[in-house]
mmCIF file of C-alpha atoms in Angstrom:
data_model
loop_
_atom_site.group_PDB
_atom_site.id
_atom_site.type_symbol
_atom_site.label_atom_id
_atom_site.label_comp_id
_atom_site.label_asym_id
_atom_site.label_seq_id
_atom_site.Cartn_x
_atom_site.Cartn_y
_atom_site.Cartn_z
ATOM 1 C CA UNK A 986 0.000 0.000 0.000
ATOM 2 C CA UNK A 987 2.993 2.254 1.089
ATOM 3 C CA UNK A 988 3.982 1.956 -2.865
ATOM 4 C CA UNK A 989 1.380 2.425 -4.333
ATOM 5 C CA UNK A 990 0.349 5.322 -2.488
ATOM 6 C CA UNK A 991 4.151 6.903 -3.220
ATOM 7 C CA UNK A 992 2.940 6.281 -7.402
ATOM 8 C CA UNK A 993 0.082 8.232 -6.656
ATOM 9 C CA UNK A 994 2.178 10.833 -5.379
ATOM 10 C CA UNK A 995 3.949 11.131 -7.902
ATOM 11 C CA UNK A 996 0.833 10.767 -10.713
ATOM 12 C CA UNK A 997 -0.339 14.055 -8.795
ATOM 13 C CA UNK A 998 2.705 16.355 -8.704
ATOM 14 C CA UNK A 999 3.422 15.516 -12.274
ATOM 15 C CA UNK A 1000 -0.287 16.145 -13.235
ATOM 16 C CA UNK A 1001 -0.150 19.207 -11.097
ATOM 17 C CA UNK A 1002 2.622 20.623 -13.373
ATOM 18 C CA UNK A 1003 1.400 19.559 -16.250
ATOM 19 C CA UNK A 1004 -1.768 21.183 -15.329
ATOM 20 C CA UNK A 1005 0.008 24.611 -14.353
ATOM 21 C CA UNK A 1006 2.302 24.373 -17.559
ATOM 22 C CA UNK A 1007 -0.909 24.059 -20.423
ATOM 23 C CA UNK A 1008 -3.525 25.328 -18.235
ATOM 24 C CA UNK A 1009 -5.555 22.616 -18.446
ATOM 25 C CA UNK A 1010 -6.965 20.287 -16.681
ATOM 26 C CA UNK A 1011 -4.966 17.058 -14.792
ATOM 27 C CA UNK A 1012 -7.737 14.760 -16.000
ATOM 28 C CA UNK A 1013 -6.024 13.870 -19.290
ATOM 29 C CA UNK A 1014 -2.925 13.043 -17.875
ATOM 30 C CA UNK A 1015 -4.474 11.273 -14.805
ATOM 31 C CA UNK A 1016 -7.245 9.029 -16.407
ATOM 32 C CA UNK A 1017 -4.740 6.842 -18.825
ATOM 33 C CA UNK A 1018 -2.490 6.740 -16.044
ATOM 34 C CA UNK A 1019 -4.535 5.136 -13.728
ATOM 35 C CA UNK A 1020 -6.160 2.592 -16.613
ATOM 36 C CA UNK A 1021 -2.477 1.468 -16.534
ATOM 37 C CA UNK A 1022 -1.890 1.236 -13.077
ATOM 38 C CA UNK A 1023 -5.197 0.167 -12.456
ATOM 39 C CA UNK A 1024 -4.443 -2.658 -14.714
ATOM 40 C CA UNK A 1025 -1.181 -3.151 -13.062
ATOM 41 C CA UNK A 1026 -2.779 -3.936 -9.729
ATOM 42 C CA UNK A 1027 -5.075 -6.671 -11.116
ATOM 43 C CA UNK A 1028 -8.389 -4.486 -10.771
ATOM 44 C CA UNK A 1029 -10.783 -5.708 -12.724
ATOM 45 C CA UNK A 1030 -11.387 -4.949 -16.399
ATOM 46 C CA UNK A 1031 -15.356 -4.271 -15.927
ATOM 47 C CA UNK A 1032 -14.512 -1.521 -13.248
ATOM 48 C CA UNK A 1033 -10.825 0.289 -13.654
ATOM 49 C CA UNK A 1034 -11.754 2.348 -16.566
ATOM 50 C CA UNK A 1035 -14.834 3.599 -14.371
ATOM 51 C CA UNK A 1036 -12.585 3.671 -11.625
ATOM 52 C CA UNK A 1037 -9.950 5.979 -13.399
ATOM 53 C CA UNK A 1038 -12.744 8.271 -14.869
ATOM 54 C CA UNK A 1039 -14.113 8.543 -11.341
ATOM 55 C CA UNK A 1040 -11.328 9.382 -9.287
ATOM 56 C CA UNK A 1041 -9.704 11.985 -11.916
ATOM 57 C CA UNK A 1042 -13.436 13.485 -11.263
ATOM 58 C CA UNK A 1043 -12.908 12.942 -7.602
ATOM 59 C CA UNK A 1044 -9.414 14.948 -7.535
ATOM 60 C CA UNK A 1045 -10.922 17.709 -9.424
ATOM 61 C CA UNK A 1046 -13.065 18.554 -6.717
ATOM 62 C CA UNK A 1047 -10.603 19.448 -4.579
ATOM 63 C CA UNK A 1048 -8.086 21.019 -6.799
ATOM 64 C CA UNK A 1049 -10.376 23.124 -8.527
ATOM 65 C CA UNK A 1050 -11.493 25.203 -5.306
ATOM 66 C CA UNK A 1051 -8.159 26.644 -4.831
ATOM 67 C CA UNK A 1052 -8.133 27.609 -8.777
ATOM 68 C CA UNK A 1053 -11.458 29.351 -8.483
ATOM 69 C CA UNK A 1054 -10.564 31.395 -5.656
ATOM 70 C CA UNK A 1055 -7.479 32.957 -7.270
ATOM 71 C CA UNK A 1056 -9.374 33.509 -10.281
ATOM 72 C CA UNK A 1057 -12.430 35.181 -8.159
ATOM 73 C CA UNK A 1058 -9.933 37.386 -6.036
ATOM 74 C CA UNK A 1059 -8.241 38.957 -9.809
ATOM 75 C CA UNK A 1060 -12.202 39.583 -10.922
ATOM 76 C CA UNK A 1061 -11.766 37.362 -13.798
ATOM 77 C CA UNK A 1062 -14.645 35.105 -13.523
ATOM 78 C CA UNK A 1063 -17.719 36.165 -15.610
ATOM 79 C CA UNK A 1064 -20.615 34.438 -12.622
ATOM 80 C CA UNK A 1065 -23.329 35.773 -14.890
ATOM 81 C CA UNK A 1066 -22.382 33.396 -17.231
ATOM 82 C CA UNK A 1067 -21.406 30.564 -14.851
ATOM 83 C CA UNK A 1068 -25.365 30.468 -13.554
ATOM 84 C CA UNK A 1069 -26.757 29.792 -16.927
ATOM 85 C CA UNK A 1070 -24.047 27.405 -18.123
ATOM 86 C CA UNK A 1071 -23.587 25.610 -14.765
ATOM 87 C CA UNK A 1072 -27.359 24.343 -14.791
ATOM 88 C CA UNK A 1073 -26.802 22.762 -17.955
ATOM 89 C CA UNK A 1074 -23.853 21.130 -16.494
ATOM 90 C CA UNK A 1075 -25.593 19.881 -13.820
ATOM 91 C CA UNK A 1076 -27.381 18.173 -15.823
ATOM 92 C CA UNK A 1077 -25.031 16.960 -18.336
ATOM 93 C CA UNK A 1078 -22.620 15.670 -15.914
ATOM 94 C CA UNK A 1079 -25.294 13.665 -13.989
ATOM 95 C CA UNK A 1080 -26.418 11.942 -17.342
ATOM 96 C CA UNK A 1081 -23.266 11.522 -18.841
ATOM 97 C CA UNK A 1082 -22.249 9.390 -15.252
ATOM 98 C CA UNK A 1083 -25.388 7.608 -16.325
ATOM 99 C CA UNK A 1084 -24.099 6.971 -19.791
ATOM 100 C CA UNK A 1085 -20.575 5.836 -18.984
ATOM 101 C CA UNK A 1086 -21.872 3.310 -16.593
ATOM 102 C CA UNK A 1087 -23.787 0.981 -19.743
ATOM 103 C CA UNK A 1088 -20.628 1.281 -21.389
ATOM 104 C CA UNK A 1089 -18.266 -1.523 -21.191
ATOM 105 C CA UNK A 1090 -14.611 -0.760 -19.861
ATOM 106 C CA UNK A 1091 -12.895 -1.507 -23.676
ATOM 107 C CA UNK A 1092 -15.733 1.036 -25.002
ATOM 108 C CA UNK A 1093 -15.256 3.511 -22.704
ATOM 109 C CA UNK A 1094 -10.979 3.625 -23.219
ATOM 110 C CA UNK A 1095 -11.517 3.850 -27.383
ATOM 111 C CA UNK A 1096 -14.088 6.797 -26.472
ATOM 112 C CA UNK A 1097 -11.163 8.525 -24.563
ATOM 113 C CA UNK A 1098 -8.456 7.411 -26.807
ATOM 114 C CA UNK A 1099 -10.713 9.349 -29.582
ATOM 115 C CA UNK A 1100 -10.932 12.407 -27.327
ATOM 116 C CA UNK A 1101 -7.110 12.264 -26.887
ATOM 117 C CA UNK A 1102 -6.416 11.878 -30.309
ATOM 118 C CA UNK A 1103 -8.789 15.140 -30.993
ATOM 119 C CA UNK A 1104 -6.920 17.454 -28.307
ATOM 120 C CA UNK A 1105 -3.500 16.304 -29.383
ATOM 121 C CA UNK A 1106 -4.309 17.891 -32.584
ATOM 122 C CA UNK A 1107 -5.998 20.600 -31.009
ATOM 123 C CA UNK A 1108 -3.086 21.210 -29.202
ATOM 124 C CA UNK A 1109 -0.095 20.620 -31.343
ATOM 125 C CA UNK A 1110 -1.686 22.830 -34.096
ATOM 126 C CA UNK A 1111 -2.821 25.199 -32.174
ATOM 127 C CA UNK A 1112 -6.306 24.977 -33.819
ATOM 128 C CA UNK A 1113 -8.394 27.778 -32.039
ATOM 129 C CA UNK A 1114 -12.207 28.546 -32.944
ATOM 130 C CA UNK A 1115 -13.101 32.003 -34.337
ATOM 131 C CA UNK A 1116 -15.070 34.177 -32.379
ATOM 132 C CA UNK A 1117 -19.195 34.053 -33.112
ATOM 133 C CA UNK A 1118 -20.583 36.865 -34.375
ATOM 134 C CA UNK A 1119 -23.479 37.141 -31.012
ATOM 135 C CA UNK A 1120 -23.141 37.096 -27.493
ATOM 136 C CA UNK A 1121 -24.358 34.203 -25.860
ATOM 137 C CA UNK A 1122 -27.776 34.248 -24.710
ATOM 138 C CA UNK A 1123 -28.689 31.984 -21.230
ATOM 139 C CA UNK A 1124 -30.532 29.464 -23.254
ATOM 140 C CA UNK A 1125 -27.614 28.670 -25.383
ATOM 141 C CA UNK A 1126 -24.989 28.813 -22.415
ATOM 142 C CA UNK A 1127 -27.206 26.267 -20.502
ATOM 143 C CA UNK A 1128 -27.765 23.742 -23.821
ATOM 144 C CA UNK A 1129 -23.687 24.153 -23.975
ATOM 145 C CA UNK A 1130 -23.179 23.798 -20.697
ATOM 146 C CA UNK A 1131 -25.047 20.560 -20.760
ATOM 147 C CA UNK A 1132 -22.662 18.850 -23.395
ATOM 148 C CA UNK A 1133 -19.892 19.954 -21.736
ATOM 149 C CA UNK A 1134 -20.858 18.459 -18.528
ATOM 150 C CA UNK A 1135 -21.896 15.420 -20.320
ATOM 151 C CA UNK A 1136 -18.568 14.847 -21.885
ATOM 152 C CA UNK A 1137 -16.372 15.768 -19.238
ATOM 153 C CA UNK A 1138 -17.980 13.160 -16.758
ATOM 154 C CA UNK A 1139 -16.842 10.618 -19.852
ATOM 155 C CA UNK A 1140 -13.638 11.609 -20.198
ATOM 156 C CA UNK A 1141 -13.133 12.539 -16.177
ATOM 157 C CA UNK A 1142 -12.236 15.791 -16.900
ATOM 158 C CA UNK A 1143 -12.815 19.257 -15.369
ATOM 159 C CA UNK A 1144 -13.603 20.459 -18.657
ATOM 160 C CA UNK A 1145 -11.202 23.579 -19.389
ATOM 161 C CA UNK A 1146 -10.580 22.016 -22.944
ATOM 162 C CA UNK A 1147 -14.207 22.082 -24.120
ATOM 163 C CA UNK A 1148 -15.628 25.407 -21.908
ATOM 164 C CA UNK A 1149 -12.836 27.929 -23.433
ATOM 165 C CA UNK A 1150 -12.910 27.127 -26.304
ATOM 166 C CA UNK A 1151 -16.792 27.438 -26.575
ATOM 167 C CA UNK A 1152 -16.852 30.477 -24.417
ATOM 168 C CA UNK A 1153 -14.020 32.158 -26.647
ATOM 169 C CA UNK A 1154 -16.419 31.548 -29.571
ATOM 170 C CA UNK A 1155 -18.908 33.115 -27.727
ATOM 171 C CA UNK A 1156 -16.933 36.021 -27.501
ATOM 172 C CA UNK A 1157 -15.944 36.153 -24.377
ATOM 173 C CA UNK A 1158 -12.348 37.474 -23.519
ATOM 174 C CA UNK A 1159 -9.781 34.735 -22.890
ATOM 175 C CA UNK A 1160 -8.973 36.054 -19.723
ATOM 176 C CA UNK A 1161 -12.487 35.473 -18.627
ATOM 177 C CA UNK A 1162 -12.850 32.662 -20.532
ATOM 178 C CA UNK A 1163 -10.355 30.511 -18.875
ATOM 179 C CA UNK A 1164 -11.515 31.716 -15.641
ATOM 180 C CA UNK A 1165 -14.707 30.953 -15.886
ATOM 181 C CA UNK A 1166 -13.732 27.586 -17.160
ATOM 182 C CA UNK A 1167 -11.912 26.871 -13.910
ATOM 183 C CA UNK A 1168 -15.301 27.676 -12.070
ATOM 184 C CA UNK A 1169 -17.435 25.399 -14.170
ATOM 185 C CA UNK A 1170 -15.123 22.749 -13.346
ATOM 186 C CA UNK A 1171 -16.333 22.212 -9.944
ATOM 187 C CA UNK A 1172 -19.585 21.415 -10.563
ATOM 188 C CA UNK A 1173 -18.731 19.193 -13.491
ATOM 189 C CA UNK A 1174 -16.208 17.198 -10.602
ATOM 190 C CA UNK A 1175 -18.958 17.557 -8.304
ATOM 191 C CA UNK A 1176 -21.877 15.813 -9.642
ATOM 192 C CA UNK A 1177 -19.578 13.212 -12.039
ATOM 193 C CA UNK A 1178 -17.602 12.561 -8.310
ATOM 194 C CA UNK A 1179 -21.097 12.118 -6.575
ATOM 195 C CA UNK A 1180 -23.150 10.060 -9.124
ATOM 196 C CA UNK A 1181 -20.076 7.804 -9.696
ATOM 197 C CA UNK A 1182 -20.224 7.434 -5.891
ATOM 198 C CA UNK A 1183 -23.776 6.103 -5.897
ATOM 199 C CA UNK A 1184 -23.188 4.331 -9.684
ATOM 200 C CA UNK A 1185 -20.635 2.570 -8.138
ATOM 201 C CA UNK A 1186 -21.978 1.880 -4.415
ATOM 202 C CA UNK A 1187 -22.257 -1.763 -3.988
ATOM 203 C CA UNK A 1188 -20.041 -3.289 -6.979
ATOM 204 C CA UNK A 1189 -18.942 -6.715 -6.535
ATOM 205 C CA UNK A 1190 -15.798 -5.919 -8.460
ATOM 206 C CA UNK A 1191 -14.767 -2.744 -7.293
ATOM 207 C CA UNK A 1192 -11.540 -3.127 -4.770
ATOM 208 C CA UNK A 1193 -11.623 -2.780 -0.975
ATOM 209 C CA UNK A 1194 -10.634 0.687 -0.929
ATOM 210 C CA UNK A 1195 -12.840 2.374 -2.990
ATOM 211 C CA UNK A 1196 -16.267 4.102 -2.265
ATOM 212 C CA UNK A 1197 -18.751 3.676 -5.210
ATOM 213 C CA UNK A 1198 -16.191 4.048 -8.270
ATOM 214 C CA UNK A 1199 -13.237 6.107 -6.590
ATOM 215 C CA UNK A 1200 -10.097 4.553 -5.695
ATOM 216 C CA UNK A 1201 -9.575 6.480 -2.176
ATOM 217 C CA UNK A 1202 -5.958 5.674 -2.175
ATOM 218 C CA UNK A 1203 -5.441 7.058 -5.692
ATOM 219 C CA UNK A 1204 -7.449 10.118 -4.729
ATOM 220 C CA UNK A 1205 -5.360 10.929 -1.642
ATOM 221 C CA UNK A 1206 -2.108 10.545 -2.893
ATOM 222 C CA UNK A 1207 -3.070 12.476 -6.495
ATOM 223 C CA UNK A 1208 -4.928 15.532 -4.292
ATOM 224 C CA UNK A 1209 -2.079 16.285 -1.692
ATOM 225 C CA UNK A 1210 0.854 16.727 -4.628
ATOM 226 C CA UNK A 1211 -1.370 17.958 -7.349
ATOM 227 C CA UNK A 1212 -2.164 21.595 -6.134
ATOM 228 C CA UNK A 1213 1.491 22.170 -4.721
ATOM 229 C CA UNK A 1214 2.910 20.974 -8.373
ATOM 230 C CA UNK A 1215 0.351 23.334 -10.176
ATOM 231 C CA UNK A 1216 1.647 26.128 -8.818
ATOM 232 C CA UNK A 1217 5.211 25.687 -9.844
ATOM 233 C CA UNK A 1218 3.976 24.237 -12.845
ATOM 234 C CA UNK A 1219 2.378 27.489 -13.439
ATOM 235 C CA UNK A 1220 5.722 29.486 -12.551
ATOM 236 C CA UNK A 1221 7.423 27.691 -15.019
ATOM 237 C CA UNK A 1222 5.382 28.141 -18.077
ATOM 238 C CA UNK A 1223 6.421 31.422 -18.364
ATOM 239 C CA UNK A 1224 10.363 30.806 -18.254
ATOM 240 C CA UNK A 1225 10.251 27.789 -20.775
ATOM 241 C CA UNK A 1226 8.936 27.572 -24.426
ATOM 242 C CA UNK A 1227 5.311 26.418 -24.367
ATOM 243 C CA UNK A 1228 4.870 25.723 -28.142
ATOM 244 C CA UNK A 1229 7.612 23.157 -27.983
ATOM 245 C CA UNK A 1230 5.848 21.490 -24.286
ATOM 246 C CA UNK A 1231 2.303 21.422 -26.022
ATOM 247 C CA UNK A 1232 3.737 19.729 -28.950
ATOM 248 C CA UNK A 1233 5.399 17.360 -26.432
ATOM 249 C CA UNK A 1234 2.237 16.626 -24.678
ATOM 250 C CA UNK A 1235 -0.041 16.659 -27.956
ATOM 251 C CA UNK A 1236 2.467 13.905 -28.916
ATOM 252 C CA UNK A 1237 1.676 12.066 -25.506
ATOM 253 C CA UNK A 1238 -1.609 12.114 -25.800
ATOM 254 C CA UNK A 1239 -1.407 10.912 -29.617
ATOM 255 C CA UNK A 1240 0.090 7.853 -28.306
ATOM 256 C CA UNK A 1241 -2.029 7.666 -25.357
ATOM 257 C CA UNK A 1242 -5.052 7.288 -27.897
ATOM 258 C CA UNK A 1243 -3.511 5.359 -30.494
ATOM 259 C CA UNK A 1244 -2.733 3.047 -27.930
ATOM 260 C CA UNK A 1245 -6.252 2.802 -25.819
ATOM 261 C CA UNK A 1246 -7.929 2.631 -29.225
ATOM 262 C CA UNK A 1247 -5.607 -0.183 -30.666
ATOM 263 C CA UNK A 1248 -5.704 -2.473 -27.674
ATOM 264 C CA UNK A 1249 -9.526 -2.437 -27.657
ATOM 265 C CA UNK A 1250 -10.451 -2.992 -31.300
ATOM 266 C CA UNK A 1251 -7.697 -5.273 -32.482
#
């Protein structure tokens, strides 16, 4: 246990850095990570990808609250716009929980290896979306918001990677954009953390130490480094050249998904 706890550790100060240098979210790092080590330990294949979805969702929560409040003390975050688009989330996150669970473990890794294939070209092209040509309106922020939250509690992520960019093509200032990303985040973590709590309650196949779908001693050891790392993760992306660390990471995550999606269809 002493081990595995120490790889968890580690798992959270790199994905705190990595975090801090990109300004996204740890999820994409943490959730192949922990299909591997999950794997590694002899979990079962019905539950670890569920597992690893679960408690990147579960970390979130608790990293995220220290991100909103710096953003909130600066004045970045636009909470007119987090209302509208954080119902939808609600929402979104709760059923996509829902529609993870009827999907198999091998389905659910080629659904993430797709959505790592799509940011590592996102990412090492730098493909941006223009801005819209009208503000958005509360109906539209709350029918976003509800994909977003949907997709995120798939993939286990916080979101940052779908929210700016659909903010910034709502026309929103980056600035803003990214900070009120970080606040939709907790809600996303939130209700994916909670309703794979109850999804998971009872499972003969989950392992000793987990509550519903969320490997506790994952969680613990990925939440005490993670926040700590983020910062000097953050410190650092302005002293070395981010183009050539995205394309690093874009090229991570291509193999990441060419992997997840190879192993499960051939």
């Amino acid at each position: 246990m002493f081990l595995t706890l120490l790889l968890y550790l580690v798992l959270g100060a790199v994905a705190g850095v990595v975090a801090g240098l990109f300004g996204i979210g740890g999820g994409l790092l943490i959730v192949p990570v922990l299909i591997f080590s999950f794997a590694a330990q002899g979990m079962s294949p019905d539950v670890l990808t569920h597992a690893a979805v679960a408690t990147s969702l579960a970390t979130i929560v608790v990293t995220s609250i220290s991100s909103v409040r710096a953003h909130h003390k600066r004045g970045a975050v636009r909470w007119d716009l987090f209302k509208p688009i954080s119902v939808g989330i609600l929402v979104g996150a709760f059923l996509g929980v829902k529609v993870a669970g009827m999907m198999p473990g091998s389905l659910l890794q080629v659904v993430f290896g797709v959505f790592a294939l799509c940011v590592a070209v996102q990412m090492g092209f730098g493909i941006k979306p223009s801005a819209g040509t009208e503000p958005p309106s509360p109906t539209t922020l709350s029918v976003g918001g509800g994909f977003i939250g949907g997709l995120s509690t798939i993939f286990g992520i916080g979101g940052g990677t779908l929210t700016v960019p659909f903010l910034s093509w709502k026309r929103v200032q980056m600035q803003q954009a990214v900070a009120t990303s970080a606040a939709c985040g907790l809600p996303i973590a939130v209700m994916g953390a909670l309703t794979n709590v109850w999804e998971g309650w009872g499972h003969a196949q989950t392992d000793e130490w987990s509550l519903g779908y969320v490997y506790l001693p994952a969680f613990a050891g990925i939440v005490i480094t993670s926040s700590l790392c983020a910062k000097f993760g953050a410190r650092m992306a302005h002293s070395l050249p981010a183009p050539v660390l995205k394309r690093c990471f874009a090229v991570f995550l291509l193999c990441v998904g060419a992997y997840l999606i190879g192993k499960n269809l051939y």
